[in-house]
């Protein structure tokens, strides 16, 4: 636990110092939100269409930020051989994985905190009463993105493919997160709560997928970073 | 008493091509083993195997008489490693780097230990500067400080003189001597026969993936060692300078 906190604190401190990652993923996300919101402005009169637009805007922004963020968070350790120093310091691969996933999740949550309000500026129908529930859905999505993204980024940077390879690798594994997240968000925006069994199913899918992926990835991460 | 680290018949293949074969080596406390060899002879691969960063394809490595466990994290904490790459966060200052690694290594008083090492390596006045602006020699000094931070029992140096100026070289030679006298086991990779002779108690010549010669520096002079090195390279079919 001590190593986990030390690693996360180091990553956040590095990000705060350089601002490199935060700036790039924030701009990406903001651009996505603005473009999709502005492009879909004429259909906002239609409540149903509006829900689809908001749900897709939120999740496309999260997907962009997730792919870029995961790569950079792992790349910090590959650059200048810092990963070797961490291995020599006795950091266990599973702790390293959880630390990288946590850092990624914190950064994504920060980006969502800034971009979600912008999404709602373009929508008149949504009330702020759903924000806590929406935050819960996004939290599950962020956890899933970070868990999958960290593993895929480790594979991708090891192969030298960086973001191009990551985009190909990550998509199939993110399907459950994207499906669950988008469907749960749409239901929430339409009904204001998770009332029907359909939305409960998607939420359960997100929770189970996150837990299973975190557990399995913690065990196999060793094979991705050990030579 | 068992050596601190023992390698028996160690070999490594990459893509089924052997880069190291049949290496026997014992690293004992208070001794410095030099490894001389040309580029591509397998020196760095051997250093990575001894640092428990790379699993050998053949042979065994034991630490304090016990086989290295499948998860070698705990044993690795007793090793200090200086390699070609910095292994430091370049946006952090020397103090921030040492504080971070000190916490991972469970160094009791990391602040005073960092100060001691930064003063020893002439970096104290640059303690708040980002490592990114450092010259190669200054970075190398910080790498040395990081490797010694947790007072490891085994020190592995892969070409540690790279980038150092004359005072830096002298400082490193003094450090090697000081650490050996303090009871550390030291493994030193170098191209330079004179440095190997000055810093080591014994050594091997590695060429074309195999150990070609063994020597003790108190038994031969530097000229004899140079001749031995040249012969070993010729015998292995390596070009000599």
Short mmCIF file of N, CA, C and O in Angstrom, two decimals, chain B residues 18-122:
data_model
loop_
_atom_site.label_atom_id
_atom_site.label_comp_id
_atom_site.label_asym_id
_atom_site.label_seq_id
_atom_site.Cartn_x
_atom_site.Cartn_y
_atom_site.Cartn_z
N UNK B 18 22.39 -17.42 -29.02
CA UNK B 18 23.05 -17.24 -27.72
C UNK B 18 23.87 -15.95 -27.67
O UNK B 18 24.69 -15.71 -28.55
N UNK B 19 23.63 -15.13 -26.63
CA UNK B 19 24.43 -13.92 -26.44
C UNK B 19 25.34 -14.08 -25.23
O UNK B 19 26.23 -13.26 -25.01
N UNK B 20 25.10 -15.16 -24.48
CA UNK B 20 25.91 -15.45 -23.31
C UNK B 20 25.86 -16.95 -23.09
O UNK B 20 24.81 -17.56 -23.23
N UNK B 21 27.02 -17.52 -22.74
CA UNK B 21 27.02 -18.97 -22.60
C UNK B 21 28.02 -19.45 -21.54
O UNK B 21 29.18 -19.01 -21.54
N UNK B 22 27.55 -20.33 -20.67
CA UNK B 22 28.42 -21.02 -19.71
C UNK B 22 29.24 -20.14 -18.79
O UNK B 22 30.40 -20.45 -18.51
N UNK B 23 28.64 -19.07 -18.28
CA UNK B 23 29.40 -18.17 -17.40
C UNK B 23 29.29 -18.62 -15.95
O UNK B 23 28.19 -18.77 -15.42
N UNK B 24 30.44 -18.84 -15.32
CA UNK B 24 30.50 -19.12 -13.88
C UNK B 24 31.15 -17.90 -13.23
O UNK B 24 32.23 -17.46 -13.66
N UNK B 25 30.50 -17.38 -12.21
CA UNK B 25 31.03 -16.17 -11.57
C UNK B 25 30.56 -16.11 -10.12
O UNK B 25 29.39 -16.38 -9.83
N UNK B 26 31.49 -15.76 -9.23
CA UNK B 26 31.13 -15.59 -7.81
C UNK B 26 31.44 -14.16 -7.39
O UNK B 26 32.53 -13.65 -7.64
N UNK B 27 30.45 -13.49 -6.81
CA UNK B 27 30.65 -12.13 -6.30
C UNK B 27 30.64 -12.20 -4.78
O UNK B 27 29.64 -12.59 -4.18
N UNK B 28 31.79 -11.86 -4.20
CA UNK B 28 31.92 -11.98 -2.74
C UNK B 28 32.05 -10.62 -2.07
O UNK B 28 32.56 -9.67 -2.68
N UNK B 29 31.63 -10.56 -0.82
CA UNK B 29 31.73 -9.30 -0.06
C UNK B 29 33.19 -8.88 0.04
O UNK B 29 34.07 -9.71 0.27
N UNK B 30 33.43 -7.59 -0.14
CA UNK B 30 34.79 -7.06 -0.03
C UNK B 30 35.66 -7.33 -1.23
O UNK B 30 36.88 -7.14 -1.17
N UNK B 31 35.07 -7.79 -2.34
CA UNK B 31 35.82 -8.07 -3.57
C UNK B 31 35.20 -7.30 -4.74
O UNK B 31 33.99 -7.09 -4.77
N UNK B 32 36.04 -6.93 -5.69
CA UNK B 32 35.54 -6.27 -6.91
C UNK B 32 35.92 -7.11 -8.11
O UNK B 32 37.11 -7.38 -8.33
N UNK B 33 34.92 -7.55 -8.86
CA UNK B 33 35.15 -8.34 -10.06
C UNK B 33 34.96 -7.45 -11.28
O UNK B 33 33.88 -6.88 -11.47
N UNK B 34 36.02 -7.33 -12.08
CA UNK B 34 35.91 -6.53 -13.31
C UNK B 34 35.57 -7.46 -14.48
O UNK B 34 36.01 -8.61 -14.51
N UNK B 35 34.78 -6.94 -15.40
CA UNK B 35 34.48 -7.69 -16.63
C UNK B 35 34.98 -6.85 -17.80
O UNK B 35 34.50 -5.74 -18.03
N UNK B 36 35.96 -7.39 -18.50
CA UNK B 36 36.49 -6.73 -19.70
C UNK B 36 35.91 -7.43 -20.92
O UNK B 36 35.77 -8.66 -20.92
N UNK B 37 35.60 -6.65 -21.93
CA UNK B 37 35.09 -7.29 -23.14
C UNK B 37 34.70 -6.27 -24.17
O UNK B 37 34.37 -5.13 -23.82
N UNK B 38 34.75 -6.65 -25.44
CA UNK B 38 34.37 -5.70 -26.50
C UNK B 38 32.85 -5.55 -26.58
O UNK B 38 32.11 -6.28 -25.91
N UNK B 39 32.40 -4.63 -27.42
CA UNK B 39 30.95 -4.46 -27.63
C UNK B 39 30.34 -5.77 -28.12
O UNK B 39 30.94 -6.46 -28.94
N UNK B 40 29.17 -6.09 -27.60
CA UNK B 40 28.46 -7.28 -28.06
C UNK B 40 28.96 -8.58 -27.48
O UNK B 40 28.59 -9.66 -27.94
N UNK B 41 29.80 -8.50 -26.46
CA UNK B 41 30.34 -9.74 -25.89
C UNK B 41 29.40 -10.36 -24.86
O UNK B 41 29.63 -11.49 -24.41
N UNK B 42 28.36 -9.63 -24.45
CA UNK B 42 27.40 -10.17 -23.49
C UNK B 42 27.55 -9.58 -22.09
O UNK B 42 26.90 -10.05 -21.15
N UNK B 43 28.35 -8.54 -21.95
CA UNK B 43 28.61 -7.94 -20.62
C UNK B 43 27.33 -7.38 -19.98
O UNK B 43 27.04 -7.66 -18.82
N UNK B 44 26.61 -6.58 -20.76
CA UNK B 44 25.40 -5.95 -20.20
C UNK B 44 24.32 -7.00 -19.91
O UNK B 44 23.62 -6.91 -18.91
N UNK B 45 24.24 -8.00 -20.78
CA UNK B 45 23.28 -9.08 -20.53
C UNK B 45 23.63 -9.78 -19.21
O UNK B 45 22.74 -10.06 -18.39
N UNK B 46 24.92 -10.03 -19.00
CA UNK B 46 25.36 -10.66 -17.75
C UNK B 46 25.00 -9.77 -16.56
O UNK B 46 24.48 -10.27 -15.54
N UNK B 47 25.22 -8.45 -16.68
CA UNK B 47 24.88 -7.54 -15.58
C UNK B 47 23.39 -7.59 -15.27
O UNK B 47 23.00 -7.59 -14.10
N UNK B 48 22.56 -7.66 -16.31
CA UNK B 48 21.11 -7.72 -16.08
C UNK B 48 20.69 -9.03 -15.43
O UNK B 48 19.75 -9.06 -14.64
N UNK B 49 21.38 -10.10 -15.76
CA UNK B 49 21.06 -11.39 -15.12
C UNK B 49 21.47 -11.33 -13.64
O UNK B 49 20.73 -11.76 -12.76
N UNK B 50 22.65 -10.76 -13.37
CA UNK B 50 23.12 -10.67 -11.98
C UNK B 50 22.25 -9.71 -11.16
O UNK B 50 22.11 -9.87 -9.95
N UNK B 51 21.67 -8.71 -11.83
CA UNK B 51 20.78 -7.77 -11.13
C UNK B 51 19.37 -8.36 -10.97
O UNK B 51 18.48 -7.70 -10.43
N UNK B 52 19.19 -9.57 -11.44
CA UNK B 52 17.91 -10.30 -11.38
C UNK B 52 16.82 -9.59 -12.18
O UNK B 52 15.64 -9.67 -11.86
N UNK B 53 17.25 -8.88 -13.21
CA UNK B 53 16.30 -8.20 -14.10
C UNK B 53 15.98 -9.06 -15.32
O UNK B 53 15.02 -8.79 -16.05
N UNK B 54 16.81 -10.05 -15.55
CA UNK B 54 16.67 -10.91 -16.72
C UNK B 54 16.87 -12.36 -16.26
O UNK B 54 17.81 -12.63 -15.50
N UNK B 55 15.96 -13.23 -16.69
CA UNK B 55 16.11 -14.64 -16.30
C UNK B 55 17.03 -15.33 -17.29
O UNK B 55 16.87 -15.19 -18.50
N UNK B 56 18.01 -16.11 -16.79
CA UNK B 56 18.90 -16.80 -17.73
C UNK B 56 18.17 -17.92 -18.46
O UNK B 56 17.24 -18.52 -17.92
N UNK B 57 18.58 -18.17 -19.69
CA UNK B 57 18.00 -19.29 -20.45
C UNK B 57 18.54 -20.61 -19.91
O UNK B 57 17.85 -21.62 -19.86
N UNK B 58 19.82 -20.57 -19.52
CA UNK B 58 20.48 -21.76 -18.95
C UNK B 58 21.20 -21.35 -17.67
O UNK B 58 21.57 -20.20 -17.49
N UNK B 59 21.43 -22.33 -16.79
CA UNK B 59 22.22 -22.10 -15.59
C UNK B 59 21.40 -21.56 -14.43
O UNK B 59 20.17 -21.41 -14.54
N UNK B 60 22.10 -21.29 -13.32
CA UNK B 60 21.42 -20.87 -12.10
C UNK B 60 22.11 -19.66 -11.49
O UNK B 60 23.32 -19.52 -11.59
N UNK B 61 21.30 -18.86 -10.81
CA UNK B 61 21.85 -17.74 -10.03
C UNK B 61 21.34 -17.90 -8.60
O UNK B 61 20.15 -18.14 -8.39
N UNK B 62 22.26 -17.84 -7.64
CA UNK B 62 21.82 -17.90 -6.24
C UNK B 62 22.34 -16.68 -5.49
O UNK B 62 23.39 -16.12 -5.83
N UNK B 63 21.57 -16.25 -4.49
CA UNK B 63 21.93 -15.09 -3.69
C UNK B 63 22.04 -15.55 -2.24
O UNK B 63 21.10 -16.14 -1.70
N UNK B 64 23.18 -15.33 -1.63
CA UNK B 64 23.47 -15.78 -0.26
C UNK B 64 23.19 -17.27 -0.09
O UNK B 64 22.60 -17.69 0.92
N UNK B 65 23.57 -18.04 -1.08
CA UNK B 65 23.45 -19.49 -1.00
C UNK B 65 22.08 -20.04 -1.30
O UNK B 65 21.87 -21.26 -1.27
N UNK B 66 21.12 -19.17 -1.57
CA UNK B 66 19.76 -19.65 -1.86
C UNK B 66 19.38 -19.29 -3.30
O UNK B 66 19.75 -18.20 -3.78
N UNK B 67 18.65 -20.19 -3.93
CA UNK B 67 18.21 -19.92 -5.30
C UNK B 67 17.33 -18.68 -5.31
O UNK B 67 16.56 -18.46 -4.36
N UNK B 68 17.45 -17.89 -6.35
CA UNK B 68 16.64 -16.66 -6.45
C UNK B 68 15.17 -17.06 -6.60
O UNK B 68 14.83 -17.89 -7.44
N UNK B 69 14.28 -16.49 -5.75
CA UNK B 69 12.86 -16.87 -5.84
C UNK B 69 12.23 -16.40 -7.14
O UNK B 69 12.76 -15.52 -7.82
N UNK B 70 11.07 -16.96 -7.46
CA UNK B 70 10.38 -16.59 -8.69
C UNK B 70 10.06 -15.09 -8.71
O UNK B 70 10.16 -14.44 -9.72
N UNK B 71 9.65 -14.56 -7.53
CA UNK B 71 9.48 -13.10 -7.42
C UNK B 71 10.72 -12.54 -6.70
O UNK B 71 10.83 -12.64 -5.48
N UNK B 72 11.66 -12.00 -7.47
CA UNK B 72 12.93 -11.59 -6.84
C UNK B 72 12.92 -10.17 -6.25
O UNK B 72 13.97 -9.62 -5.96
N UNK B 73 11.72 -9.57 -6.04
CA UNK B 73 11.62 -8.16 -5.62
C UNK B 73 12.45 -7.88 -4.36
O UNK B 73 13.16 -6.88 -4.30
N UNK B 74 12.34 -8.76 -3.36
CA UNK B 74 13.02 -8.51 -2.08
C UNK B 74 14.53 -8.55 -2.26
O UNK B 74 15.26 -7.72 -1.71
N UNK B 75 15.01 -9.53 -3.04
CA UNK B 75 16.46 -9.66 -3.26
C UNK B 75 16.98 -8.45 -4.06
O UNK B 75 18.06 -7.94 -3.78
N UNK B 76 16.18 -8.01 -5.03
CA UNK B 76 16.61 -6.87 -5.86
C UNK B 76 16.89 -5.63 -5.02
O UNK B 76 17.72 -4.81 -5.37
N UNK B 77 16.14 -5.48 -3.92
CA UNK B 77 16.33 -4.28 -3.06
C UNK B 77 17.72 -4.24 -2.45
O UNK B 77 18.13 -3.21 -1.93
N UNK B 78 18.46 -5.34 -2.51
CA UNK B 78 19.80 -5.36 -1.90
C UNK B 78 20.89 -5.10 -2.95
O UNK B 78 22.07 -5.26 -2.69
N UNK B 79 20.42 -4.72 -4.14
CA UNK B 79 21.36 -4.48 -5.25
C UNK B 79 21.32 -3.01 -5.65
O UNK B 79 20.25 -2.40 -5.71
N UNK B 80 22.48 -2.45 -5.93
CA UNK B 80 22.56 -1.11 -6.51
C UNK B 80 23.09 -1.26 -7.93
O UNK B 80 24.08 -1.96 -8.14
N UNK B 81 22.43 -0.64 -8.90
CA UNK B 81 22.79 -0.88 -10.30
C UNK B 81 22.99 0.44 -11.03
O UNK B 81 22.13 1.31 -11.00
N UNK B 82 24.13 0.57 -11.66
CA UNK B 82 24.41 1.75 -12.50
C UNK B 82 24.50 1.27 -13.94
O UNK B 82 25.37 0.45 -14.26
N UNK B 83 23.58 1.73 -14.78
CA UNK B 83 23.59 1.26 -16.18
C UNK B 83 23.75 2.44 -17.13
O UNK B 83 23.94 3.56 -16.71
N UNK B 84 23.64 2.15 -18.42
CA UNK B 84 23.82 3.20 -19.44
C UNK B 84 22.74 4.27 -19.35
O UNK B 84 22.98 5.44 -19.57
N UNK B 85 21.51 3.82 -19.08
CA UNK B 85 20.38 4.74 -19.03
C UNK B 85 20.25 5.33 -17.63
O UNK B 85 20.57 4.67 -16.65
N UNK B 86 19.77 6.58 -17.51
CA UNK B 86 19.73 7.20 -16.19
C UNK B 86 18.82 6.50 -15.18
O UNK B 86 19.18 6.39 -14.02
N UNK B 87 17.63 6.09 -15.63
CA UNK B 87 16.69 5.50 -14.66
C UNK B 87 16.24 6.51 -13.62
O UNK B 87 15.91 6.16 -12.50
N UNK B 88 16.25 7.78 -14.02
CA UNK B 88 15.85 8.87 -13.13
C UNK B 88 14.74 9.65 -13.81
O UNK B 88 14.61 9.62 -15.03
N UNK B 89 13.96 10.39 -13.01
CA UNK B 89 12.91 11.24 -13.59
C UNK B 89 13.53 12.60 -13.89
O UNK B 89 13.90 13.33 -12.97
N UNK B 90 13.68 12.91 -15.15
CA UNK B 90 14.44 14.09 -15.55
C UNK B 90 13.74 15.40 -15.19
O UNK B 90 14.40 16.43 -15.10
N UNK B 91 12.42 15.36 -14.98
CA UNK B 91 11.72 16.59 -14.57
C UNK B 91 11.80 16.83 -13.07
O UNK B 91 11.40 17.89 -12.59
N UNK B 92 12.28 15.84 -12.34
CA UNK B 92 12.49 16.00 -10.90
C UNK B 92 13.91 16.52 -10.64
O UNK B 92 14.82 16.33 -11.46
N UNK B 93 14.10 17.11 -9.48
CA UNK B 93 15.43 17.54 -9.06
C UNK B 93 16.15 16.33 -8.44
O UNK B 93 15.52 15.30 -8.17
N UNK B 94 17.47 16.44 -8.18
CA UNK B 94 18.16 15.35 -7.49
C UNK B 94 17.50 15.00 -6.16
O UNK B 94 17.33 13.82 -5.84
N UNK B 95 17.11 16.02 -5.40
CA UNK B 95 16.48 15.75 -4.09
C UNK B 95 15.17 15.00 -4.25
O UNK B 95 14.89 14.07 -3.50
N UNK B 96 14.37 15.41 -5.24
CA UNK B 96 13.08 14.73 -5.45
C UNK B 96 13.28 13.29 -5.90
O UNK B 96 12.58 12.38 -5.44
N UNK B 97 14.26 13.07 -6.79
CA UNK B 97 14.55 11.70 -7.23
C UNK B 97 14.98 10.83 -6.06
O UNK B 97 14.49 9.72 -5.86
N UNK B 98 15.92 11.34 -5.25
CA UNK B 98 16.43 10.54 -4.14
C UNK B 98 15.35 10.32 -3.07
O UNK B 98 15.28 9.24 -2.47
N UNK B 99 14.50 11.33 -2.86
CA UNK B 99 13.42 11.18 -1.87
C UNK B 99 12.45 10.08 -2.33
O UNK B 99 12.04 9.23 -1.54
N UNK B 100 12.14 10.09 -3.64
CA UNK B 100 11.21 9.08 -4.17
C UNK B 100 11.80 7.67 -4.04
O UNK B 100 11.16 6.76 -3.49
N UNK B 101 13.03 7.50 -4.54
CA UNK B 101 13.63 6.16 -4.47
C UNK B 101 13.93 5.75 -3.02
O UNK B 101 13.83 4.58 -2.67
N UNK B 102 14.25 6.74 -2.18
CA UNK B 102 14.48 6.45 -0.76
C UNK B 102 13.25 5.87 -0.09
O UNK B 102 13.35 4.95 0.72
N UNK B 103 12.08 6.40 -0.44
CA UNK B 103 10.83 5.87 0.14
C UNK B 103 10.60 4.43 -0.33
O UNK B 103 10.21 3.57 0.45
N UNK B 104 10.87 4.18 -1.63
CA UNK B 104 10.67 2.81 -2.14
C UNK B 104 11.65 1.83 -1.48
O UNK B 104 11.31 0.68 -1.20
N UNK B 105 12.89 2.29 -1.24
CA UNK B 105 13.92 1.43 -0.64
C UNK B 105 13.83 1.38 0.89
O UNK B 105 14.64 0.72 1.52
N UNK B 106 12.85 2.14 1.46
CA UNK B 106 12.66 2.18 2.92
C UNK B 106 13.91 2.72 3.62
O UNK B 106 14.33 2.20 4.65
N UNK B 107 14.54 3.73 3.04
CA UNK B 107 15.71 4.35 3.67
C UNK B 107 15.21 5.14 4.88
O UNK B 107 14.28 5.95 4.77
N UNK B 108 15.83 4.89 6.05
CA UNK B 108 15.31 5.43 7.31
C UNK B 108 15.30 6.96 7.31
O UNK B 108 14.25 7.57 7.52
N UNK B 109 16.44 7.59 7.10
CA UNK B 109 16.49 9.06 7.10
C UNK B 109 16.94 9.52 5.72
O UNK B 109 18.11 9.83 5.49
N UNK B 110 15.99 9.53 4.81
CA UNK B 110 16.33 9.76 3.40
C UNK B 110 16.88 11.17 3.17
O UNK B 110 17.75 11.36 2.32
N UNK B 111 16.41 12.14 3.96
CA UNK B 111 16.87 13.52 3.75
C UNK B 111 18.37 13.65 4.05
O UNK B 111 19.12 14.21 3.24
N UNK B 112 18.81 13.10 5.17
CA UNK B 112 20.24 13.26 5.51
C UNK B 112 21.11 12.36 4.63
O UNK B 112 22.23 12.74 4.26
N UNK B 113 20.60 11.19 4.26
CA UNK B 113 21.34 10.30 3.35
C UNK B 113 21.49 10.97 1.96
O UNK B 113 22.56 10.90 1.35
N UNK B 114 20.43 11.62 1.50
CA UNK B 114 20.49 12.31 0.20
C UNK B 114 21.53 13.42 0.26
O UNK B 114 22.32 13.59 -0.67
N UNK B 115 21.50 14.18 1.35
CA UNK B 115 22.44 15.31 1.50
C UNK B 115 23.88 14.77 1.48
O UNK B 115 24.74 15.30 0.76
N UNK B 116 24.09 13.70 2.22
CA UNK B 116 25.44 13.10 2.31
C UNK B 116 25.94 12.70 0.91
O UNK B 116 27.07 13.02 0.52
N UNK B 117 25.07 12.03 0.15
CA UNK B 117 25.48 11.55 -1.18
C UNK B 117 25.64 12.68 -2.19
O UNK B 117 26.58 12.68 -2.99
N UNK B 118 24.73 13.64 -2.14
CA UNK B 118 24.83 14.76 -3.09
C UNK B 118 26.07 15.59 -2.80
O UNK B 118 26.71 16.10 -3.73
N UNK B 119 26.44 15.70 -1.55
CA UNK B 119 27.68 16.41 -1.21
C UNK B 119 28.89 15.60 -1.68
O UNK B 119 29.84 16.15 -2.25
N UNK B 120 28.83 14.29 -1.46
CA UNK B 120 29.95 13.44 -1.87
C UNK B 120 30.19 13.53 -3.38
O UNK B 120 31.33 13.54 -3.84
N UNK B 121 29.11 13.58 -4.14
CA UNK B 121 29.24 13.60 -5.61
C UNK B 121 29.18 15.02 -6.20
O UNK B 121 29.00 15.18 -7.41
N UNK B 122 29.32 16.03 -5.35
CA UNK B 122 29.42 17.42 -5.82
C UNK B 122 28.15 17.96 -6.46
O UNK B 122 28.23 18.80 -7.36
#
